[in-house]
Amino acid sequence: MRNTKTCDTVKHGYSFLLESNMLETEKNIFWNKQREVSKYLPYFDWIMWTDADTAVMNEHVRLE
C-alpha cells in the first residue's frame, strides 16, 4: 500500500504521512481519524485522508 500511494504523492509534489499505529480509544473510529489529522493541520493548507482501500484511478489528475 505505502509504495503505490508514496509514488503518486511524490509524482505530484505532495507530502505523504502514514499513520499506521492509531489506537482505537474512542467508541467510534471516526474520531481517531479526526484526532490524527488535526495534529497536522497547522503545517498544511489542506489535508486529504485516505484509507487502505483507496484506489487511484487516474494518476495523471492532480487533487486540486
CSV table of N, CA and C in Angstrom, one decimal:
chain,number,residue,atom,x,y,z
A,1,MET,N,0.8,-1.2,0.0
A,1,MET,CA,0.0,0.0,0.0
A,1,MET,C,0.9,1.3,0.0
A,2,ARG,N,1.9,1.3,0.9
A,2,ARG,CA,2.6,2.5,1.0
A,2,ARG,C,3.3,2.9,-0.3
A,3,ASN,N,3.9,2.0,-1.0
A,3,ASN,CA,4.6,2.3,-2.2
A,3,ASN,C,3.8,2.9,-3.3
A,4,THR,N,2.6,2.4,-3.5
A,4,THR,CA,1.7,3.0,-4.5
A,4,THR,C,1.3,4.4,-4.1
A,5,LYS,N,0.9,4.7,-2.9
A,5,LYS,CA,0.5,6.0,-2.5
A,5,LYS,C,1.7,6.9,-2.5
A,6,THR,N,2.8,6.5,-2.0
A,6,THR,CA,4.0,7.3,-2.0
A,6,THR,C,4.4,7.7,-3.4
A,7,CYS,N,4.4,6.8,-4.3
A,7,CYS,CA,4.8,7.2,-5.7
A,7,CYS,C,3.9,8.3,-6.3
A,8,ASP,N,2.6,8.1,-6.0
A,8,ASP,CA,1.6,9.1,-6.6
A,8,ASP,C,1.8,10.4,-5.9
A,9,THR,N,2.0,10.5,-4.6
A,9,THR,CA,2.1,11.8,-4.0
A,9,THR,C,3.4,12.5,-4.3
A,10,VAL,N,4.5,11.7,-4.5
A,10,VAL,CA,5.8,12.3,-4.9
A,10,VAL,C,5.7,12.8,-6.3
A,11,LYS,N,5.1,12.1,-7.2
A,11,LYS,CA,4.9,12.5,-8.6
A,11,LYS,C,4.3,13.9,-8.7
A,12,HIS,N,3.3,14.2,-7.8
A,12,HIS,CA,2.6,15.4,-7.9
A,12,HIS,C,3.1,16.5,-6.9
A,13,GLY,N,4.2,16.2,-6.2
A,13,GLY,CA,4.8,17.1,-5.2
A,13,GLY,C,4.0,17.3,-3.9
A,14,TYR,N,3.2,16.3,-3.5
A,14,TYR,CA,2.5,16.3,-2.3
A,14,TYR,C,3.4,15.7,-1.1
A,15,SER,N,3.0,16.0,0.1
A,15,SER,CA,3.6,15.4,1.2
A,15,SER,C,2.8,14.1,1.5
A,16,PHE,N,3.5,13.1,2.0
A,16,PHE,CA,2.9,11.8,2.4
A,16,PHE,C,3.1,11.5,3.8
A,17,LEU,N,2.1,11.3,4.6
A,17,LEU,CA,2.2,11.0,6.0
A,17,LEU,C,1.5,9.7,6.2
A,18,LEU,N,2.1,8.7,6.8
A,18,LEU,CA,1.5,7.4,7.1
A,18,LEU,C,1.2,7.3,8.6
A,19,GLU,N,0.0,7.1,9.0
A,19,GLU,CA,-0.4,6.9,10.4
A,19,GLU,C,-0.9,5.4,10.4
A,20,SER,N,-0.1,4.5,10.9
A,20,SER,CA,-0.5,3.1,10.9
A,20,SER,C,-0.7,2.5,12.3
A,21,ASN,N,-0.4,3.3,13.3
A,21,ASN,CA,-0.5,2.8,14.7
A,21,ASN,C,-1.5,3.6,15.5
A,22,MET,N,-2.7,3.8,14.9
A,22,MET,CA,-3.7,4.5,15.6
A,22,MET,C,-4.4,3.6,16.6
A,23,LEU,N,-4.5,4.2,17.8
A,23,LEU,CA,-5.2,3.4,18.9
A,23,LEU,C,-6.6,3.7,18.9
A,24,GLU,N,-7.4,2.7,19.0
A,24,GLU,CA,-8.9,2.8,19.0
A,24,GLU,C,-9.3,3.1,20.4
A,25,THR,N,-9.2,4.4,20.8
A,25,THR,CA,-9.5,4.8,22.2
A,25,THR,C,-10.9,5.3,22.3
A,26,GLU,N,-11.5,5.7,21.1
A,26,GLU,CA,-12.8,6.2,21.1
A,26,GLU,C,-13.8,5.1,20.7
A,27,LYS,N,-15.1,5.3,21.0
A,27,LYS,CA,-16.1,4.3,20.7
A,27,LYS,C,-16.2,4.3,19.1
A,28,ASN,N,-16.1,5.4,18.5
A,28,ASN,CA,-16.3,5.5,17.0
A,28,ASN,C,-14.9,5.8,16.4
A,29,ILE,N,-14.4,4.9,15.6
A,29,ILE,CA,-13.1,5.1,15.0
A,29,ILE,C,-12.9,6.4,14.2
A,30,PHE,N,-14.1,6.9,13.7
A,30,PHE,CA,-14.0,8.2,13.0
A,30,PHE,C,-13.3,9.3,13.8
A,31,TRP,N,-13.5,9.3,15.1
A,31,TRP,CA,-12.9,10.3,16.0
A,31,TRP,C,-11.4,10.1,16.1
A,32,ASN,N,-10.9,8.9,15.9
A,32,ASN,CA,-9.5,8.7,15.9
A,32,ASN,C,-8.9,9.3,14.7
A,33,LYS,N,-9.5,9.2,13.6
A,33,LYS,CA,-9.1,9.9,12.3
A,33,LYS,C,-9.0,11.4,12.5
A,34,GLN,N,-10.1,11.9,13.1
A,34,GLN,CA,-10.1,13.4,13.3
A,34,GLN,C,-8.9,13.8,14.2
A,35,ARG,N,-8.7,13.1,15.2
A,35,ARG,CA,-7.6,13.4,16.1
A,35,ARG,C,-6.2,13.4,15.4
A,36,GLU,N,-6.0,12.3,14.6
A,36,GLU,CA,-4.7,12.2,13.9
A,36,GLU,C,-4.5,13.3,12.8
A,37,VAL,N,-5.6,13.6,12.1
A,37,VAL,CA,-5.5,14.7,11.1
A,37,VAL,C,-5.3,16.0,11.7
A,38,SER,N,-6.0,16.3,12.8
A,38,SER,CA,-5.9,17.6,13.5
A,38,SER,C,-4.5,18.0,13.9
A,39,LYS,N,-3.7,17.0,14.3
A,39,LYS,CA,-2.3,17.4,14.7
A,39,LYS,C,-1.4,17.9,13.5
A,40,TYR,N,-1.8,17.6,12.3
A,40,TYR,CA,-1.1,18.1,11.1
A,40,TYR,C,-1.6,19.4,10.5
A,41,LEU,N,-2.8,19.8,10.9
A,41,LEU,CA,-3.5,21.0,10.4
A,41,LEU,C,-2.6,22.3,10.4
A,42,PRO,N,-1.8,22.5,11.5
A,42,PRO,CA,-1.0,23.7,11.5
A,42,PRO,C,0.1,23.8,10.4
A,43,TYR,N,0.4,22.6,9.8
A,43,TYR,CA,1.5,22.6,8.9
A,43,TYR,C,1.1,22.6,7.4
A,44,PHE,N,-0.2,22.4,7.1
A,44,PHE,CA,-0.6,22.3,5.8
A,44,PHE,C,-1.8,23.2,5.5
A,45,ASP,N,-2.0,23.6,4.2
A,45,ASP,CA,-3.2,24.4,3.8
A,45,ASP,C,-4.4,23.5,3.8
A,46,TRP,N,-4.2,22.3,3.3
A,46,TRP,CA,-5.3,21.3,3.3
A,46,TRP,C,-4.7,19.9,3.4
A,47,ILE,N,-5.6,19.0,3.9
A,47,ILE,CA,-5.2,17.6,4.1
A,47,ILE,C,-6.2,16.7,3.5
A,48,MET,N,-5.7,15.6,2.9
A,48,MET,CA,-6.6,14.6,2.3
A,48,MET,C,-6.3,13.3,3.0
A,49,TRP,N,-7.3,12.7,3.7
A,49,TRP,CA,-7.2,11.4,4.4
A,49,TRP,C,-7.6,10.3,3.4
A,50,THR,N,-6.8,9.2,3.3
A,50,THR,CA,-7.3,8.1,2.6
A,50,THR,C,-7.1,6.8,3.4
A,51,ASP,N,-7.9,5.9,3.2
A,51,ASP,CA,-7.8,4.6,3.9
A,51,ASP,C,-7.1,3.6,3.1
A,52,ALA,N,-6.8,2.4,3.6
A,52,ALA,CA,-6.1,1.4,2.9
A,52,ALA,C,-6.8,0.9,1.6
A,53,ASP,N,-8.1,1.0,1.6
A,53,ASP,CA,-8.8,0.6,0.4
A,53,ASP,C,-9.1,1.6,-0.6
A,54,THR,N,-8.3,2.7,-0.6
A,54,THR,CA,-8.4,3.8,-1.5
A,54,THR,C,-7.6,3.4,-2.8
A,55,ALA,N,-8.2,3.6,-4.0
A,55,ALA,CA,-7.5,3.4,-5.2
A,55,ALA,C,-7.4,4.6,-6.0
A,56,VAL,N,-6.2,4.8,-6.6
A,56,VAL,CA,-6.0,6.0,-7.5
A,56,VAL,C,-6.4,5.5,-8.9
A,57,MET,N,-7.4,6.1,-9.5
A,57,MET,CA,-8.0,5.6,-10.8
A,57,MET,C,-7.3,6.3,-12.0
A,58,ASN,N,-6.8,7.6,-11.8
A,58,ASN,CA,-6.2,8.2,-12.9
A,58,ASN,C,-5.0,9.0,-12.3
A,59,GLU,N,-3.8,8.4,-12.4
A,59,GLU,CA,-2.6,9.0,-11.7
A,59,GLU,C,-2.2,10.3,-12.3
A,60,HIS,N,-2.8,10.7,-13.5
A,60,HIS,CA,-2.4,11.9,-14.2
A,60,HIS,C,-3.2,13.2,-13.7
A,61,VAL,N,-4.2,13.0,-12.9
A,61,VAL,CA,-5.0,14.1,-12.4
A,61,VAL,C,-4.6,14.5,-11.0
A,62,ARG,N,-4.3,15.8,-10.9
A,62,ARG,CA,-3.9,16.3,-9.6
A,62,ARG,C,-5.2,16.5,-8.7
A,63,LEU,N,-5.0,16.5,-7.4
A,63,LEU,CA,-6.1,16.7,-6.5
A,63,LEU,C,-6.7,18.1,-6.5
A,64,GLU,N,-5.9,19.1,-6.8
A,64,GLU,CA,-6.5,20.4,-6.9
A,64,GLU,C,-7.4,20.5,-8.1
